[in-house]
Every structure is written in structure tokens, then in C-alpha cells.
Coordinates of N, CA, C and O in Angstrom, one line a residue:
M1 N 35.7 -39.0 -186.4 CA 36.2 -39.8 -187.5 C 35.3 -39.4 -188.7 O 34.1 -39.5 -188.6
T2 N 35.9 -39.1 -189.7 CA 35.2 -38.7 -190.9 C 35.4 -39.7 -192.0 O 36.5 -40.3 -192.1
I3 N 34.4 -40.0 -192.6 CA 34.5 -40.9 -193.7 C 34.5 -40.2 -195.0 O 33.6 -39.3 -195.3
S4 N 35.4 -40.5 -195.8 CA 35.5 -39.8 -197.1 C 34.4 -40.2 -198.1 O 33.8 -41.3 -197.9
R5 N 34.2 -39.4 -199.0 CA 33.2 -39.7 -200.0 C 33.5 -40.9 -200.8 O 32.6 -41.7 -201.0
N6 N 34.7 -41.2 -201.1 CA 35.1 -42.4 -201.9 C 34.8 -43.6 -201.0 O 34.3 -44.6 -201.6
M7 N 35.1 -43.5 -199.8 CA 34.9 -44.7 -198.9 C 33.4 -44.9 -198.7 O 33.0 -46.1 -198.7
L8 N 32.6 -43.9 -198.6 CA 31.2 -44.0 -198.5 C 30.6 -44.6 -199.8 O 29.7 -45.5 -199.7
Q9 N 31.1 -44.2 -200.9 CA 30.6 -44.8 -202.2 C 31.0 -46.3 -202.3 O 30.2 -47.1 -202.7
T10 N 32.2 -46.6 -201.9 CA 32.7 -48.0 -201.9 C 31.8 -48.9 -201.0 O 31.4 -50.0 -201.3
L11 N 31.6 -48.3 -199.7 CA 30.8 -49.1 -198.8 C 29.3 -49.2 -199.3 O 28.7 -50.3 -199.1
S12 N 28.8 -48.2 -199.9 CA 27.4 -48.3 -200.4 C 27.4 -49.3 -201.5 O 26.4 -50.1 -201.7
F13 N 28.3 -49.2 -202.4 CA 28.4 -50.1 -203.6 C 28.5 -51.6 -203.0 O 27.9 -52.5 -203.6
G14 N 29.4 -51.8 -202.1 CA 29.6 -53.1 -201.5 C 28.3 -53.6 -200.8 O 28.0 -54.8 -200.9
A15 N 27.6 -52.7 -200.1 CA 26.3 -53.1 -199.4 C 25.3 -53.5 -200.5 O 24.6 -54.5 -200.3
I16 N 25.2 -52.7 -201.5 CA 24.2 -53.0 -202.6 C 24.6 -54.3 -203.3 O 23.7 -55.1 -203.6
L17 N 25.8 -54.5 -203.6 CA 26.3 -55.7 -204.2 C 26.0 -56.9 -203.3 O 25.5 -58.0 -203.7
L18 N 26.2 -56.8 -202.0 CA 25.9 -57.9 -201.0 C 24.4 -58.1 -201.0 O 24.0 -59.3 -201.0
I19 N 23.6 -57.1 -201.0 CA 22.2 -57.3 -201.0 C 21.7 -58.0 -202.3 O 20.9 -58.9 -202.3
I20 N 22.3 -57.6 -203.4 CA 21.9 -58.3 -204.7 C 22.4 -59.7 -204.7 O 21.6 -60.6 -205.1
I21 N 23.5 -60.0 -204.2 CA 24.0 -61.4 -204.1 C 23.1 -62.2 -203.2 O 22.7 -63.3 -203.5
L22 N 22.7 -61.6 -202.0 CA 21.8 -62.3 -201.1 C 20.4 -62.6 -201.7 O 19.8 -63.7 -201.6
I23 N 19.9 -61.6 -202.4 CA 18.6 -61.7 -203.1 C 18.7 -62.8 -204.2 O 17.8 -63.7 -204.3
A24 N 19.8 -62.8 -205.0 CA 20.0 -63.8 -206.0 C 20.1 -65.2 -205.4 O 19.5 -66.2 -205.9
A25 N 20.8 -65.3 -204.3 CA 20.9 -66.6 -203.6 C 19.6 -67.1 -203.1 O 19.3 -68.3 -203.3
F26 N 18.8 -66.2 -202.5 CA 17.5 -66.7 -201.9 C 16.5 -66.9 -203.0 O 15.6 -67.7 -202.9
M27 N 16.6 -66.1 -204.1 CA 15.6 -66.2 -205.2 C 15.9 -67.3 -206.2 O 15.0 -67.9 -206.7
L28 N 17.2 -67.5 -206.5 CA 17.5 -68.4 -207.6 C 18.2 -69.7 -207.1 O 17.8 -70.8 -207.4
L29 N 19.3 -69.5 -206.3 CA 20.1 -70.7 -206.0 C 19.4 -71.6 -205.0 O 19.5 -72.8 -205.2
I30 N 18.8 -71.1 -203.9 CA 18.2 -72.0 -202.9 C 17.0 -72.8 -203.5 O 16.9 -74.0 -203.3
P31 N 16.1 -72.2 -204.3 CA 15.0 -73.0 -204.9 C 15.6 -74.0 -205.9 O 15.1 -75.1 -206.0
K32 N 16.6 -73.6 -206.7 CA 17.2 -74.6 -207.6 C 17.9 -75.7 -206.8 O 17.9 -76.9 -207.3
G33 N 18.4 -75.4 -205.7 CA 19.0 -76.5 -204.8 C 18.0 -77.5 -204.3 O 18.2 -78.7 -204.3
K34 N 16.8 -77.0 -203.9 CA 15.7 -77.8 -203.5 C 15.3 -78.7 -204.7 O 15.0 -79.9 -204.5
E35 N 15.2 -78.1 -205.8 CA 14.8 -78.8 -207.0 C 15.8 -79.9 -207.4 O 15.4 -81.0 -207.8
Y36 N 17.1 -79.5 -207.2 CA 18.1 -80.5 -207.5 C 18.1 -81.7 -206.6 O 18.2 -82.8 -207.0
R37 N 17.8 -81.4 -205.3 CA 17.7 -82.5 -204.3 C 16.5 -83.4 -204.7 O 16.6 -84.6 -204.6
G38 N 15.4 -82.8 -205.1 CA 14.2 -83.6 -205.5 C 14.5 -84.4 -206.7 O 14.1 -85.6 -206.8
D39 N 15.2 -83.8 -207.7 CA 15.6 -84.5 -208.9 C 16.5 -85.7 -208.6 O 16.4 -86.8 -209.2
R40 N 17.4 -85.4 -207.7 CA 18.4 -86.5 -207.3 C 17.7 -87.7 -206.6 O 18.0 -88.8 -206.9
I41 N 16.7 -87.4 -205.8 CA 15.9 -88.4 -205.1 C 15.1 -89.2 -206.2 O 15.1 -90.4 -206.1
E42 N 14.5 -88.5 -207.1 CA 13.8 -89.1 -208.2 C 14.7 -90.0 -209.0 O 14.3 -91.1 -209.5
K43 N 15.9 -89.5 -209.3 CA 16.9 -90.3 -210.1 C 17.2 -91.6 -209.3 O 17.3 -92.7 -210.0
R44 N 17.4 -91.5 -208.0 CA 17.7 -92.7 -207.3 C 16.6 -93.7 -207.3 O 16.8 -94.9 -207.5
K45 N 15.4 -93.2 -207.2 CA 14.2 -94.1 -207.3 C 14.1 -94.8 -208.6 O 13.9 -96.0 -208.8
S46 N 14.3 -94.0 -209.7 CA 14.3 -94.5 -211.0 C 15.4 -95.6 -211.3 O 15.2 -96.6 -211.9
K47 N 16.6 -95.3 -210.7 CA 17.7 -96.2 -210.8 C 17.4 -97.5 -210.1 O 17.7 -98.6 -210.6
M48 N 16.7 -97.5 -209.0 CA 16.3 -98.7 -208.2 C 15.3 -99.5 -209.1 O 15.4 -100.7 -209.1
V49 N 14.4 -98.8 -209.7 CA 13.4 -99.5 -210.5 C 14.1 -100.1 -211.7 O 13.8 -101.3 -212.1
V50 N 15.0 -99.4 -212.4 CA 15.7 -99.9 -213.5 C 16.6 -101.1 -213.1 O 16.6 -102.1 -213.8
N51 N 17.2 -101.0 -212.0 CA 18.0 -102.2 -211.5 C 17.1 -103.4 -211.2 O 17.5 -104.5 -211.5
K52 N 16.0 -103.2 -210.6 CA 15.0 -104.2 -210.3 C 14.6 -104.9 -211.6 O 14.7 -106.2 -211.7
Y53 N 14.2 -104.1 -212.6 CA 13.8 -104.7 -213.9 C 15.0 -105.3 -214.7 O 14.8 -106.3 -215.4
Q54 N 16.2 -104.8 -214.5 CA 17.4 -105.4 -215.2 C 17.7 -106.7 -214.6 O 18.0 -107.7 -215.3
A55 N 17.5 -106.8 -213.2 CA 17.8 -108.1 -212.6 C 16.7 -109.1 -213.1 O 17.0 -110.3 -213.3
W56 N 15.4 -108.7 -213.2 CA 14.4 -109.6 -213.7 C 14.7 -110.0 -215.1 O 14.5 -111.2 -215.4
H57 N 15.1 -109.0 -215.9 CA 15.4 -109.3 -217.3 C 16.6 -110.3 -217.4 O 16.5 -111.3 -218.2
N58 N 17.6 -110.1 -216.6 CA 18.7 -111.1 -216.6 C 18.3 -112.5 -216.2 O 18.8 -113.5 -216.7
G59 N 17.4 -112.6 -215.2 CA 16.9 -113.9 -214.8 C 16.1 -114.6 -215.9 O 16.3 -115.8 -216.1
I60 N 15.3 -113.8 -216.5 CA 14.5 -114.4 -217.7 C 15.4 -114.8 -218.8 O 15.3 -115.8 -219.4
A61 N 16.4 -113.9 -219.1 CA 17.4 -114.3 -220.2 C 18.2 -115.5 -219.9 O 18.4 -116.4 -220.7
T62 N 18.6 -115.7 -218.6 CA 19.3 -116.9 -218.2 C 18.4 -118.1 -218.3 O 18.8 -119.1 -218.8
N63 N 17.2 -118.0 -217.9 CA 16.2 -119.1 -218.0 C 16.0 -119.4 -219.4 O 15.9 -120.6 -219.8
L64 N 15.8 -118.4 -220.3 CA 15.6 -118.6 -221.7 C 16.8 -119.4 -222.3 O 16.6 -120.3 -223.1
K65 N 18.0 -119.0 -222.0 CA 19.2 -119.6 -222.5 C 19.3 -121.1 -222.1 O 19.6 -122.0 -222.9
S66 N 18.9 -121.4 -220.8 CA 19.0 -122.7 -220.3 C 17.9 -123.6 -221.0 O 18.1 -124.7 -221.4
L67 N 16.7 -123.0 -221.2 CA 15.6 -123.7 -221.9 C 16.0 -123.9 -223.4 O 15.7 -125.0 -223.9
Q68 N 16.6 -123.0 -224.0 CA 17.1 -123.2 -225.4 C 18.1 -124.3 -225.5 O 18.1 -125.1 -226.4
T69 N 19.0 -124.3 -224.6 CA 20.0 -125.4 -224.6 C 19.4 -126.7 -224.3 O 19.7 -127.7 -225.0
K70 N 18.5 -126.8 -223.3 CA 17.8 -128.0 -222.9 C 17.0 -128.5 -224.1 O 16.9 -129.8 -224.3
N71 N 16.3 -127.7 -224.8 CA 15.3 -128.1 -225.8 C 15.8 -127.8 -227.2 O 15.0 -127.5 -228.1
K72 N 17.1 -127.9 -227.4 CA 17.7 -127.5 -228.7 C 17.1 -128.4 -229.8 O 16.9 -127.9 -230.9
N73 N 17.0 -129.7 -229.5 CA 16.5 -130.6 -230.6 C 15.0 -130.3 -230.9 O 14.7 -130.3 -232.1
I74 N 14.2 -129.9 -230.0 CA 12.8 -129.6 -230.2 C 12.8 -128.3 -231.1 O 12.0 -128.2 -232.0
L75 N 13.6 -127.3 -230.7 CA 13.5 -126.1 -231.5 C 14.0 -126.2 -232.9 O 13.5 -125.6 -233.8
S76 N 15.0 -127.1 -233.1 CA 15.5 -127.3 -234.4 C 14.5 -128.2 -235.2 O 14.5 -128.1 -236.5
A77 N 13.7 -128.9 -234.6 CA 12.7 -129.8 -235.2 C 11.7 -129.0 -236.0 O 11.1 -129.5 -237.0
Y78 N 11.4 -127.8 -235.6 CA 10.4 -126.9 -236.3 C 10.9 -126.5 -237.7 O 10.2 -126.2 -238.5
E79 N 12.2 -126.7 -237.9 CA 12.8 -126.3 -239.2 C 12.6 -127.4 -240.2 O 12.7 -127.1 -241.4
Y80 N 12.4 -128.6 -239.8 CA 12.2 -129.7 -240.7 C 10.8 -129.8 -241.3 O 9.9 -129.8 -240.5
Q81 N 10.7 -129.9 -242.5 CA 9.4 -130.1 -243.2 C 9.1 -131.6 -243.1 O 9.9 -132.5 -243.3
F82 N 7.8 -131.9 -242.7 CA 7.4 -133.3 -242.5 C 7.3 -134.0 -243.9 O 6.7 -133.4 -244.8
N83 N 7.9 -135.2 -244.0 CA 7.8 -135.9 -245.3 C 7.2 -137.3 -244.9 O 7.9 -138.1 -244.3
P84 N 6.0 -137.5 -245.3 CA 5.3 -138.8 -245.0 C 6.1 -140.0 -245.5 O 6.1 -141.1 -244.8
E85 N 6.7 -139.9 -246.7 CA 7.5 -141.1 -247.2 C 8.7 -141.4 -246.4 O 9.0 -142.5 -246.1
R86 N 9.4 -140.3 -246.0 CA 10.5 -140.5 -245.1 C 10.1 -141.1 -243.7 O 10.8 -142.0 -243.2
F87 N 9.0 -140.7 -243.2 CA 8.4 -141.2 -242.0 C 8.2 -142.7 -242.1 O 8.5 -143.5 -241.3
K88 N 7.6 -143.1 -243.3 CA 7.3 -144.5 -243.5 C 8.5 -145.3 -243.6 O 8.6 -146.4 -243.0
T89 N 9.6 -144.8 -244.3 CA 10.8 -145.6 -244.4 C 11.5 -145.7 -243.1 O 12.1 -146.8 -242.8
L90 N 11.4 -144.7 -242.2 CA 12.1 -144.8 -240.9 C 11.4 -145.7 -239.9 O 12.1 -146.4 -239.2
Y91 N 10.1 -145.7 -240.0 CA 9.3 -146.4 -238.9 C 8.6 -147.6 -239.4 O 7.9 -148.2 -238.5
E92 N 8.6 -148.0 -240.6 CA 7.9 -149.2 -241.1 C 8.5 -150.5 -240.5 O 7.8 -151.5 -240.5
S93 N 9.7 -150.4 -240.0 CA 10.3 -151.6 -239.4 C 9.6 -152.1 -238.1 O 9.7 -153.2 -237.7
Y94 N 8.8 -151.1 -237.5 CA 8.1 -151.4 -236.3 C 6.8 -152.1 -236.6 O 6.2 -152.7 -235.7
F95 N 6.3 -152.1 -237.8 CA 5.0 -152.6 -238.2 C 5.1 -153.4 -239.4 O 6.0 -153.2 -240.3
Q96 N 4.1 -154.3 -239.6 CA 4.0 -155.1 -240.9 C 3.5 -154.2 -242.0 O 4.0 -154.2 -243.1
N97 N 2.5 -153.4 -241.6 CA 1.9 -152.5 -242.6 C 1.7 -151.1 -242.0 O 1.1 -151.1 -240.9
L98 N 2.2 -150.1 -242.6 CA 2.1 -148.8 -242.0 C 1.5 -147.9 -243.1 O 2.0 -147.7 -244.2
E99 N 0.3 -147.3 -242.7 CA -0.4 -146.4 -243.7 C -0.5 -145.0 -243.0 O -1.0 -144.9 -241.9
L100 N -0.2 -144.0 -243.8 CA -0.4 -142.6 -243.3 C -1.4 -142.0 -244.2 O -1.3 -142.1 -245.5
S101 N -2.4 -141.3 -243.7 CA -3.3 -140.5 -244.5 C -3.5 -139.2 -243.8 O -3.7 -139.1 -242.6
Q102 N -3.4 -138.1 -244.5 CA -3.6 -136.8 -243.9 C -5.0 -136.5 -243.7 O -5.9 -136.7 -244.5
V103 N -5.4 -136.0 -242.5 CA -6.7 -135.6 -242.1 C -6.9 -134.1 -242.3 O -6.1 -133.4 -241.7
K104 N -7.9 -133.7 -243.0 CA -8.2 -132.3 -243.1 C -9.4 -132.0 -242.2 O -10.5 -132.5 -242.5
D105 N -9.2 -131.3 -241.2 CA -10.2 -130.9 -240.2 C -10.4 -129.4 -240.2 O -9.4 -128.7 -239.9
V106 N -11.5 -128.9 -240.5 CA -11.7 -127.4 -240.6 C -11.8 -126.8 -239.2 O -11.6 -125.6 -239.1
N107 N -12.0 -127.6 -238.2 CA -12.1 -127.1 -236.8 C -10.7 -126.8 -236.2 O -10.6 -126.2 -235.1
I108 N -9.7 -127.3 -236.8 CA -8.3 -127.2 -236.2 C -7.5 -126.2 -237.0 O -7.6 -126.1 -238.2
S109 N -6.7 -125.5 -236.3 CA -5.9 -124.4 -236.9 C -5.0 -125.0 -238.0 O -4.6 -126.1 -237.9
S110 N -4.7 -124.2 -239.0 CA -3.9 -124.7 -240.1 C -2.4 -124.5 -239.8 O -1.6 -124.7 -240.7
D111 N -2.0 -124.3 -238.6 CA -0.6 -124.2 -238.2 C 0.1 -125.5 -238.2 O 1.3 -125.6 -238.2
F112 N -0.6 -126.6 -238.2 CA 0.0 -127.9 -238.2 C -0.8 -128.9 -239.0 O -1.9 -128.7 -239.3
N113 N -0.1 -130.0 -239.3 CA -0.8 -131.0 -240.1 C -1.1 -132.2 -239.2 O -0.5 -132.5 -238.3
I114 N -2.2 -132.9 -239.6 CA -2.7 -134.0 -238.8 C -2.7 -135.2 -239.8 O -3.2 -135.1 -240.9
Y115 N -2.1 -136.3 -239.3 CA -2.1 -137.5 -240.0 C -2.7 -138.6 -239.2 O -2.5 -138.7 -238.0
E116 N -3.4 -139.5 -239.9 CA -3.9 -140.7 -239.2 C -3.0 -141.9 -239.6 O -2.7 -142.0 -240.8
V117 N -2.7 -142.6 -238.6 CA -1.7 -143.7 -238.9 C -2.5 -145.0 -238.6 O -3.1 -145.2 -237.6
K118 N -2.4 -145.9 -239.6 CA -3.0 -147.3 -239.4 C -1.8 -148.2 -239.5 O -1.1 -148.2 -240.5
A119 N -1.6 -149.0 -238.5 CA -0.5 -149.9 -238.5 C -0.9 -151.3 -238.2 O -1.7 -151.5 -237.3
T120 N -0.4 -152.3 -238.8 CA -0.6 -153.7 -238.5 C 0.7 -154.3 -238.1 O 1.7 -154.1 -238.8
S121 N 0.7 -155.1 -237.0 CA 1.9 -155.7 -236.6 C 1.6 -157.0 -236.0 O 0.5 -157.2 -235.4
S122 N 2.4 -158.0 -236.3 CA 2.2 -159.3 -235.7 C 3.1 -159.5 -234.5 O 4.2 -159.9 -234.6
I123 N 2.6 -159.0 -233.4 CA 3.3 -159.1 -232.1 C 2.4 -159.7 -231.1 O 1.2 -159.7 -231.2
S124 N 3.0 -160.2 -230.0 CA 2.2 -160.7 -229.0 C 2.0 -159.7 -227.8 O 1.2 -160.0 -227.0
S125 N 2.7 -158.6 -227.8 CA 2.5 -157.6 -226.8 C 2.7 -156.2 -227.5 O 3.4 -156.1 -228.5
P126 N 2.2 -155.1 -226.9 CA 2.4 -153.8 -227.5 C 3.7 -153.2 -227.3 O 3.9 -152.0 -227.5
T127 N 4.7 -153.9 -226.9 CA 6.0 -153.3 -226.6 C 6.7 -152.7 -227.8 O 7.4 -151.7 -227.7
I128 N 6.4 -153.3 -229.0 CA 7.0 -152.7 -230.2 C 6.4 -151.3 -230.5 O 7.1 -150.4 -230.9
F129 N 5.1 -151.2 -230.1 CA 4.5 -149.9 -230.3 C 5.2 -148.8 -229.3 O 5.4 -147.7 -229.7
Y130 N 5.5 -149.3 -228.2 CA 6.2 -148.4 -227.2 C 7.6 -148.1 -227.7 O 8.1 -146.9 -227.5
D131 N 8.3 -149.0 -228.3 CA 9.6 -148.8 -228.9 C 9.4 -147.7 -230.1 O 10.3 -146.9 -230.3
F132 N 8.3 -147.9 -230.8 CA 8.0 -146.9 -231.9 C 7.9 -145.5 -231.3 O 8.4 -144.5 -231.8
L133 N 7.1 -145.4 -230.2 CA 7.0 -144.1 -229.6 C 8.3 -143.5 -229.1 O 8.5 -142.3 -229.3
D134 N 9.2 -144.3 -228.6 CA 10.5 -143.8 -228.2 C 11.3 -143.3 -229.4 O 11.9 -142.3 -229.3
A135 N 11.2 -144.1 -230.5 CA 11.9 -143.7 -231.7 C 11.3 -142.4 -232.3 O 12.1 -141.5 -232.7
V136 N 10.0 -142.2 -232.3 CA 9.4 -141.0 -232.7 C 9.8 -139.8 -231.8 O 10.1 -138.7 -232.3
N137 N 9.9 -140.1 -230.6 CA 10.3 -139.0 -229.6 C 11.7 -138.5 -229.9 O 12.0 -137.3 -229.6
K138 N 12.6 -139.4 -230.4 CA 13.9 -139.0 -230.7 C 14.1 -138.5 -232.1 O 15.2 -138.2 -232.5
G139 N 13.0 -138.5 -232.9 CA 13.1 -138.2 -234.3 C 13.3 -136.7 -234.6 O 13.4 -135.9 -233.7
E140 N 13.2 -136.4 -235.9 CA 13.5 -135.0 -236.3 C 12.3 -134.2 -236.4 O 12.4 -133.0 -236.7
W141 N 11.1 -134.7 -236.2 CA 9.9 -134.0 -236.3 C 9.2 -133.9 -234.9 O 9.5 -134.7 -234.0
I142 N 8.4 -132.9 -234.8 CA 7.6 -132.7 -233.5 C 6.2 -133.4 -233.8 O 5.5 -132.9 -234.6
I143 N 6.0 -134.5 -233.1 CA 4.8 -135.3 -233.4 C 4.2 -135.6 -232.0 O 4.8 -135.9 -231.0
S144 N 2.9 -135.4 -232.0 CA 2.1 -135.8 -230.8 C 1.2 -136.9 -231.2 O 0.5 -136.8 -232.2
I145 N 1.1 -137.9 -230.3 CA 0.2 -139.0 -230.6 C -1.1 -138.7 -229.7 O -1.0 -138.5 -228.5
D146 N -2.2 -138.7 -230.4 CA -3.5 -138.4 -229.8 C -4.2 -139.7 -229.3 O -4.1 -140.7 -229.9
F147 N -4.9 -139.5 -228.2 CA -5.6 -140.6 -227.6 C -7.0 -140.6 -228.2 O -7.5 -139.6 -228.6
P148 N -7.7 -141.7 -228.4 CA -7.3 -143.0 -227.9 C -6.4 -143.7 -228.9 O -6.5 -143.5 -230.1
I149 N -5.6 -144.6 -228.4 CA -4.8 -145.5 -229.2 C -5.5 -146.9 -229.2 O -5.8 -147.4 -228.1
E150 N -5.9 -147.3 -230.3 CA -6.7 -148.6 -230.4 C -5.8 -149.7 -230.8 O -5.0 -149.7 -231.7
F151 N -5.9 -150.8 -229.9 CA -5.2 -152.0 -230.2 C -6.3 -153.1 -230.4 O -7.2 -153.3 -229.5
D152 N -6.3 -153.7 -231.6 CA -7.3 -154.7 -231.9 C -6.6 -156.0 -232.1 O -5.8 -156.1 -233.1
R153 N -6.9 -157.0 -231.3 CA -6.2 -158.3 -231.3 C -7.0 -159.2 -232.3 O -8.2 -159.4 -232.1
S154 N -6.3 -159.7 -233.2 CA -6.8 -160.8 -234.1 C -6.1 -162.1 -233.8 O -5.3 -162.1 -232.8
A155 N -6.3 -163.1 -234.5 CA -5.7 -164.4 -234.2 C -4.2 -164.4 -234.2 O -3.6 -164.9 -233.3
E156 N -3.6 -163.7 -235.1 CA -2.1 -163.7 -235.2 C -1.4 -162.4 -235.1 O -0.2 -162.3 -235.1
S157 N -2.2 -161.3 -235.0 CA -1.5 -160.0 -235.0 C -2.3 -159.0 -234.1 O -3.5 -159.3 -233.8
I158 N -1.7 -157.9 -233.8 CA -2.3 -156.8 -233.2 C -2.4 -155.6 -234.2 O -1.4 -155.2 -234.7
K159 N -3.6 -155.2 -234.4 CA -3.8 -154.0 -235.3 C -3.9 -152.8 -234.4 O -4.5 -152.7 -233.4
T160 N -3.1 -151.8 -234.8 CA -3.0 -150.5 -234.1 C -3.5 -149.4 -234.9 O -3.2 -149.3 -236.1
S161 N -4.3 -148.5 -234.3 CA -4.8 -147.4 -235.0 C -4.7 -146.2 -234.1 O -5.1 -146.3 -232.9
F162 N -4.2 -145.1 -234.5 CA -4.0 -143.9 -233.7 C -3.9 -142.7 -234.6 O -3.7 -142.8 -235.8
K163 N -4.1 -141.5 -234.1 CA -3.9 -140.2 -234.8 C -2.7 -139.5 -234.2 O -2.4 -139.6 -233.0
M164 N -2.0 -138.9 -235.1 CA -0.9 -138.1 -234.6 C -0.9 -136.7 -235.3 O -1.5 -136.6 -236.4
R165 N -0.4 -135.8 -234.6 CA -0.3 -134.4 -235.1 C 1.2 -134.1 -235.4 O 2.0 -134.4 -234.6
V166 N 1.4 -133.6 -236.5 CA 2.8 -133.2 -236.9 C 2.8 -131.7 -236.9 O 2.1 -131.0 -237.6
Y167 N 3.7 -131.2 -236.1 CA 3.8 -129.7 -235.9 C 4.9 -129.3 -236.9 O 6.1 -129.4 -236.6
S168 N 4.5 -128.8 -238.0 CA 5.4 -128.2 -239.0 C 4.6 -127.2 -239.8 O 3.4 -127.2 -239.7
D169 N 5.3 -126.5 -240.6 CA 4.7 -125.5 -241.5 C 3.8 -126.2 -242.5 O 4.2 -127.1 -243.2
S170 N 2.5 -125.8 -242.5 CA 1.6 -126.5 -243.4 C 1.6 -126.0 -244.8 O 0.9 -126.5 -245.7
N171 N 2.5 -125.1 -245.1 CA 2.6 -124.5 -246.5 C 3.7 -125.3 -247.2 O 4.6 -125.8 -246.8

């Protein structure tokens, strides 16, 4: 059997082409495939981390929304500027005499105002004071009453003295 020259050239060309394809496959495609698998595994790990933090973020966002809903009045109270005259007109019914004086203390941050309240009331028990505290708690300002609260009993009335902090913009 004789092989023609054309057939020999075609077979040699096919063999060379097959060798080039095999070399290209082993040199280029297989390493890229390994790199692709490594990148795919890395992508899955990254996606798991992103999903973990997304779930954490969603939980925090849900908690924030519920706290904002629950504390809506408190959050809106920061928008109201404290007015001592308005405070006196709202709460003087609890006391015979209600005096507010602003305390300037250099040791305390200027983010909030401090007022000292002196009140005189002719009551036989401090329940009116507790009613006052309930009314302040439902009011439009954020106020904290500092201890000690002094009750001084005289013959016909109870004198009350306490300090309160008003959380509002001091400007």
C-alpha cells in the first residue's frame, strides 16, 4: 500500500494540528479551568459572607424600625425647644409656687440644659409630686429628674426641691 504525497501532507498537517491543539489545551485551557474553579469557590465563600452580613443588617434594620416605632414620642421630643415659661404654665397646677432657674455648670457637656426646680405645695403626701412626674414623662420634652429629691415638711405644706436636666439643643 502506497500513500500518496497529498495524503501524507494531510496526515502530517492533521498530526501537527492535533499536537498544537493538545499543547494549547494543556498549557492554556486546563490551568484556566483550575483557576476558574478556584474563583468559583472563592465567589461562593464571598456570597456566604455577604448573605451572613445581609441577614445581620436586616435584623438590625428590623430592630431599629421597631425601636423607632416604640420610641416615636421620645425621638420627636428632641425637636422641641425647651421653653421654661411654657413648662411653668403646664405644670404649675401641681404646686403652689414653681420656680425654675437655669444652672450653668462648666463640668457638664453643653449638649443639654440643666434647670433647678423649687416648688412649694400644700399637700399632706407626695402623691402630687408623683402625678407631676407622670405628667412630665408624657410631656413634649425629654427631662430627667436628678436625685436627691428633697421633701421638707413645714406646718402646712411640703416644700420640694430637685434638679432636672432638659435634653434639648442648648443653642
